Short mmCIF file of C-alpha atoms in Angstrom, two decimals:
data_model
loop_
_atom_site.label_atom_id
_atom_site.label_comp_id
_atom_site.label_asym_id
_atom_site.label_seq_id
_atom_site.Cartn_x
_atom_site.Cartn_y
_atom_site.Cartn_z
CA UNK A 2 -157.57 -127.84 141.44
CA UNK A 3 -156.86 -127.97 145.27
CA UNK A 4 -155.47 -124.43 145.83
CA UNK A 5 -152.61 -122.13 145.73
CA UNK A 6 -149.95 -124.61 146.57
CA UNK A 7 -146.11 -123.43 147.76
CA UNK A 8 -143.10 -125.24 148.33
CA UNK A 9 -141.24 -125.91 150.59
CA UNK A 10 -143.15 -125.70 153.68
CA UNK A 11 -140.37 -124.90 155.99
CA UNK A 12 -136.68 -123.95 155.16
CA UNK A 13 -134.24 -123.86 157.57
CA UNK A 14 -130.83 -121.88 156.31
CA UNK A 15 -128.09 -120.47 157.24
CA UNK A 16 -127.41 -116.64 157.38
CA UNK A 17 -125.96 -115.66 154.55
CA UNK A 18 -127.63 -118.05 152.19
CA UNK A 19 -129.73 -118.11 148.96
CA UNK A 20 -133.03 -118.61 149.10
CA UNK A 21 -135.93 -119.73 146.63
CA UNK A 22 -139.59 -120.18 147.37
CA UNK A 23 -142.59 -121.65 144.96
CA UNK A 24 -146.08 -120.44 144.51
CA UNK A 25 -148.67 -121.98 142.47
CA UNK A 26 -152.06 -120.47 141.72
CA UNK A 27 -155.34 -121.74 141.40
CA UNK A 28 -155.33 -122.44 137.83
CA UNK A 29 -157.77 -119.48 136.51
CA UNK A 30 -156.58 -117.26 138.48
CA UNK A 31 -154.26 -114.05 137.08
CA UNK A 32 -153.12 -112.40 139.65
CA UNK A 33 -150.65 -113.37 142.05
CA UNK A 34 -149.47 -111.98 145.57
CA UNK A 35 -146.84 -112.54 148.31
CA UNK A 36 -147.10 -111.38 151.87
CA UNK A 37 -145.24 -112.24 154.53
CA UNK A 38 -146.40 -112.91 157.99
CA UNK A 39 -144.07 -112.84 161.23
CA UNK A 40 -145.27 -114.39 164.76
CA UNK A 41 -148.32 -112.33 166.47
CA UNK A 42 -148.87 -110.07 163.12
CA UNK A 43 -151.02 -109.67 160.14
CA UNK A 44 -149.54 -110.60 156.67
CA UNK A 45 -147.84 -107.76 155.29
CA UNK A 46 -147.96 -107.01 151.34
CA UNK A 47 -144.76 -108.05 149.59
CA UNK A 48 -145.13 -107.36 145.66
CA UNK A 49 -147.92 -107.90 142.91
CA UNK A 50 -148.39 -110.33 139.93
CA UNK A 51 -150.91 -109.19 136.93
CA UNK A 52 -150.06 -112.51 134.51
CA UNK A 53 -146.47 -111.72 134.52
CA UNK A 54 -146.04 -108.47 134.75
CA UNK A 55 -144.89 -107.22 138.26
CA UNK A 56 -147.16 -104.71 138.92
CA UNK A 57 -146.88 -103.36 142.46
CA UNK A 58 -143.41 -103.77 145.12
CA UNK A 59 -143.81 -102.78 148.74
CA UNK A 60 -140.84 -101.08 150.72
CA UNK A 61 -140.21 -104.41 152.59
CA UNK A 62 -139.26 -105.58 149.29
CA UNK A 63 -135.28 -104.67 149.57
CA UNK A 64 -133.03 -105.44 147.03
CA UNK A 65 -132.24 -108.44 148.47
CA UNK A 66 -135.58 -109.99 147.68
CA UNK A 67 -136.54 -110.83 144.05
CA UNK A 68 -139.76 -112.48 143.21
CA UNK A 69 -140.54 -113.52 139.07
CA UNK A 70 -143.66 -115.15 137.65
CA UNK A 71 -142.08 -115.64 134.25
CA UNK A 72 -145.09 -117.61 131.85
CA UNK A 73 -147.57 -115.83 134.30
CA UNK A 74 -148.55 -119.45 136.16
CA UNK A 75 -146.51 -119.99 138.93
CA UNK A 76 -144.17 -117.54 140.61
CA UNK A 77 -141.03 -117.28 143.28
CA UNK A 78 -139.48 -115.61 145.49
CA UNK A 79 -135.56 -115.52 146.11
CA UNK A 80 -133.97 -114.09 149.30
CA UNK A 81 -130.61 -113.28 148.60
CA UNK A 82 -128.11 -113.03 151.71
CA UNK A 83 -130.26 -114.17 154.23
CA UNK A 84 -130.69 -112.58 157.61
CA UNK A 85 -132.08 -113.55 160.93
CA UNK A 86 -134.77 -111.37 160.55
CA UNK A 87 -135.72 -112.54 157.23
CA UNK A 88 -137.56 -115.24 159.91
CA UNK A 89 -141.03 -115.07 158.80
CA UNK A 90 -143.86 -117.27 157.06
CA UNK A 91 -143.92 -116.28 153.19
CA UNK A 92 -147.59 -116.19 152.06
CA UNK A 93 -148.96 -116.79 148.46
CA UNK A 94 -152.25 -115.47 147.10
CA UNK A 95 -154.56 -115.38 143.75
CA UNK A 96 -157.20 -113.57 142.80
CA UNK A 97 -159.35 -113.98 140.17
CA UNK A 98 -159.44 -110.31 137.61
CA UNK A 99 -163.07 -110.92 136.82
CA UNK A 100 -165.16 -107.19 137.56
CA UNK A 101 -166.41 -107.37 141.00
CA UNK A 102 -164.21 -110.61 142.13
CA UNK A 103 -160.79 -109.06 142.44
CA UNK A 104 -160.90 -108.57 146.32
CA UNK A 105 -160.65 -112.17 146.71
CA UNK A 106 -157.49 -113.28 147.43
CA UNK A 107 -156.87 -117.35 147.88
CA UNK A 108 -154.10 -117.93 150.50
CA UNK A 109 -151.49 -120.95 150.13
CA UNK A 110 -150.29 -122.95 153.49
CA UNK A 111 -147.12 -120.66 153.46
CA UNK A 112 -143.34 -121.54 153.70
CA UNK A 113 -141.95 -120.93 157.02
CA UNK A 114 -138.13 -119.86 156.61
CA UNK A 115 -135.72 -119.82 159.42
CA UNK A 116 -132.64 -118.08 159.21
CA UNK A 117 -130.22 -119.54 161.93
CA UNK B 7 -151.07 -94.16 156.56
CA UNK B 8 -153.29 -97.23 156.09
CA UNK B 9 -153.54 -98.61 159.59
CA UNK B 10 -155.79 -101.72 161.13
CA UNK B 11 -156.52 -102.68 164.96
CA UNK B 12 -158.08 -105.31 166.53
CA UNK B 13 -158.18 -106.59 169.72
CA UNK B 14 -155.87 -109.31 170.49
CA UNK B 15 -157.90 -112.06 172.20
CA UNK B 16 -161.53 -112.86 172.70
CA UNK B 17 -162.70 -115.82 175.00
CA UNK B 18 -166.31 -117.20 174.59
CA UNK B 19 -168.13 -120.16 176.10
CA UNK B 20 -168.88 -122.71 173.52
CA UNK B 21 -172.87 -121.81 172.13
CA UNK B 22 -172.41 -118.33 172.82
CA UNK B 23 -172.42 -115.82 169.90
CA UNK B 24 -168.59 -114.40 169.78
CA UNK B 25 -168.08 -110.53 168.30
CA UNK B 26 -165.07 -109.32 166.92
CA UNK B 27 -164.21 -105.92 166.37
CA UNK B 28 -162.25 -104.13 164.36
CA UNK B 29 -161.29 -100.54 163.44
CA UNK B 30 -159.85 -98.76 160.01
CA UNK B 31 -158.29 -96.15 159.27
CA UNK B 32 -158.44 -95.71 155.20
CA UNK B 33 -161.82 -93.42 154.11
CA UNK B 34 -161.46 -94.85 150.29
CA UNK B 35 -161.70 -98.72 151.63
CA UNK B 36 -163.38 -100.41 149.42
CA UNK B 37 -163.37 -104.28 150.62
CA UNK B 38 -163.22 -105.43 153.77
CA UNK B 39 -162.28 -108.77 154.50
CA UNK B 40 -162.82 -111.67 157.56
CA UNK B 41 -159.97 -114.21 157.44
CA UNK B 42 -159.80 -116.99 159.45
CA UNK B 43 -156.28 -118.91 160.58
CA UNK B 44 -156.04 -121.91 162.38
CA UNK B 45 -152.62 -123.26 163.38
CA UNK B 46 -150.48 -124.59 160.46
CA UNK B 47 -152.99 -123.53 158.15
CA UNK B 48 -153.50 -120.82 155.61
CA UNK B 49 -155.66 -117.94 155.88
CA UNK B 50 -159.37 -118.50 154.99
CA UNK B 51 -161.14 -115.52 153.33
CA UNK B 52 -164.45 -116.22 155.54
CA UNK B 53 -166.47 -113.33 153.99
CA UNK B 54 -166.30 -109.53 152.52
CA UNK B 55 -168.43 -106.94 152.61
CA UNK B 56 -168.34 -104.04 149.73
CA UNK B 57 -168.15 -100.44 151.29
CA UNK B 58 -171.27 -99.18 150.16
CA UNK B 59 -173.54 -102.50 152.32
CA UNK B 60 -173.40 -101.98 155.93
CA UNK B 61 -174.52 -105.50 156.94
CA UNK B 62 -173.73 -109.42 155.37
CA UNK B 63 -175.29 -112.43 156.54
CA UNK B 64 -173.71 -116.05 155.31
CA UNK B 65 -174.89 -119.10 158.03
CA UNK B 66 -173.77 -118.07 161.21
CA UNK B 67 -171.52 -115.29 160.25
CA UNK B 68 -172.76 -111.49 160.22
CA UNK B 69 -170.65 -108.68 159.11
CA UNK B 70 -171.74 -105.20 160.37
CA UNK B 71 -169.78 -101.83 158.94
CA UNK B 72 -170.16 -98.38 160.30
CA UNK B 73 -168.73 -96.36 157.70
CA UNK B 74 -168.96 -93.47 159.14
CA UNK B 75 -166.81 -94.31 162.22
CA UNK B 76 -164.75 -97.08 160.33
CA UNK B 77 -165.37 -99.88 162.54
CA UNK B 78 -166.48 -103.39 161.39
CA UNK B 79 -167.56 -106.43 163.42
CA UNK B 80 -167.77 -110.43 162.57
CA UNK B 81 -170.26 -111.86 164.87
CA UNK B 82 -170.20 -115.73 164.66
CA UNK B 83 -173.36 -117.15 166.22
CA UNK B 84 -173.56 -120.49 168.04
CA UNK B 85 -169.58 -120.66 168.99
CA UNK B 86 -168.13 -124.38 168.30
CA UNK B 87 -164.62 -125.18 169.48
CA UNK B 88 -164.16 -125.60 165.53
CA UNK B 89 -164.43 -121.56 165.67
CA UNK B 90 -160.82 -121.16 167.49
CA UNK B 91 -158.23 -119.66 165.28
CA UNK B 92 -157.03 -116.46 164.49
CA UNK B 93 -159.41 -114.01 163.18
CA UNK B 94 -157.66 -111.26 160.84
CA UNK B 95 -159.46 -108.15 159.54
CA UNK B 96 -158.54 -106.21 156.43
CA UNK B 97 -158.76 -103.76 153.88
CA UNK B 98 -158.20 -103.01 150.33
CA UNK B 99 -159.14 -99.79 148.50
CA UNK B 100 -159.33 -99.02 144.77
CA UNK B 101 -156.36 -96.66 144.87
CA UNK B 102 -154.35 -99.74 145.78
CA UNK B 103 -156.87 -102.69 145.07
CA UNK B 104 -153.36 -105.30 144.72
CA UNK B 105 -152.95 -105.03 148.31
CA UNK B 106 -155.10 -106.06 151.29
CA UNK B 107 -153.49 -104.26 154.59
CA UNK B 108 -154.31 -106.74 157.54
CA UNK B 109 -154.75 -106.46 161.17
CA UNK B 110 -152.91 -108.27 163.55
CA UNK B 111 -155.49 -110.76 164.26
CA UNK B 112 -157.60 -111.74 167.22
CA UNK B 113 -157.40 -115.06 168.98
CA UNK B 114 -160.75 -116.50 169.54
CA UNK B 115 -160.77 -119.49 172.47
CA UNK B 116 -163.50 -121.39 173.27
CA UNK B 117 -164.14 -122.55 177.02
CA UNK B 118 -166.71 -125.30 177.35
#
């Protein structure tokens, strides 16, 4: 095992459309997280996996924004409706649960979206 | 609310040591976090340091906390051009321990 994986790396779309992003953890790992990152800033917490339970949204999670990790292994995140400022990178993480190790979080390479 | 700063830049000649600062806001913190982000690349957790140590040593990296007035540092010893990227502190606390709150990062450059 490499990593925490995602696909695609960039996606280019239109305003208006659908859009769906793939994480994959690091095999052993249980939890699952997606930030997302916009030019000069810090990640910023999106939402929460525990297995596949959704545990935990943030506010910049609008209803537009859906994110599922259905058999608790990989996860994604669909944009609905796409806006210009939806223009960000879209950061995976996992973590293992173990006592003591959860504050690690294992970043993916990120999808850059751009909403034209 | 949970809040982060860091300075934006930092410029070092290459052997020098190279400190970066950072300052928190949340008393319950309970990890803070070095990550490291070089262009078209992830973030790299670098190192952490539990609330309750106030220093970490791994290779050339040392992690000093002041608790008391929030404020940790990453000092990376013997600078190599390798070191540029993007250096992002960070939080997480046990009242929210799903979510690390970042800062906005501070570009390290190395001049030879």
């Amino acid at each position: 095992d490499t990593g925490v994986s995602q696909n695609p790396r960039h996606k280019i779309t239109k305003r208006g459309q659908n859009v769906t992003f793939r994480c994959d953890p690091i095999s052993e790992h249980n939890r699952l997280y997606w930030y997302r990152q916009t030019l000069g800033q810090g990640p910023e917490f999106l939402t929460y996996f525990q297995n596949e339970a959704q545990l935990e949204k943030s506010r910049l999670l609008s209803d537009r924004f859906s994110a599922e990790r259905p058999k608790g292994s990989f996860s994604t995140l669909e944009i609905q409706r796409t806006e210009q400022g939806d223009s960000a990178m879209y950061l995976c993480a996992s973590s293992p649960s173990s006592p003591g190790q959860y504050g690690e979080q294992y970043f993916g390479p990120g999808t850059r979206l751009t909403v034209t | 609310g949970e809040d982060v700063e860091q300075s934006l830049f930092l410029s070092v000649r290459e052997g020098d040591s190279s400190v970066i600062n950072c300052t928190y806001t949340d008393s319950s913190s309970t990890y803070l976090y070095w990550y490291k982000q070089e262009p078209g690349a992830g973030l790299q957790l670098l190192t952490y340091i539990f609330s309750n140590m106030d220093m970490k040593q791994d290779q050339r990296l040392t992690v000093l906390l002041n608790k008391k007035d929030k404020h940790l540092s990453l000092r990376i010893a013997d600078t190599q051009t390798g070191d540029s990227a993007i250096y992002f502190c960070a939080e997480s606390s046990y009242s929210s321990a799903s979510k690390i709150i970042f800062g906005s990062g501070t570009r390290l450059s190395i001049r030879p």
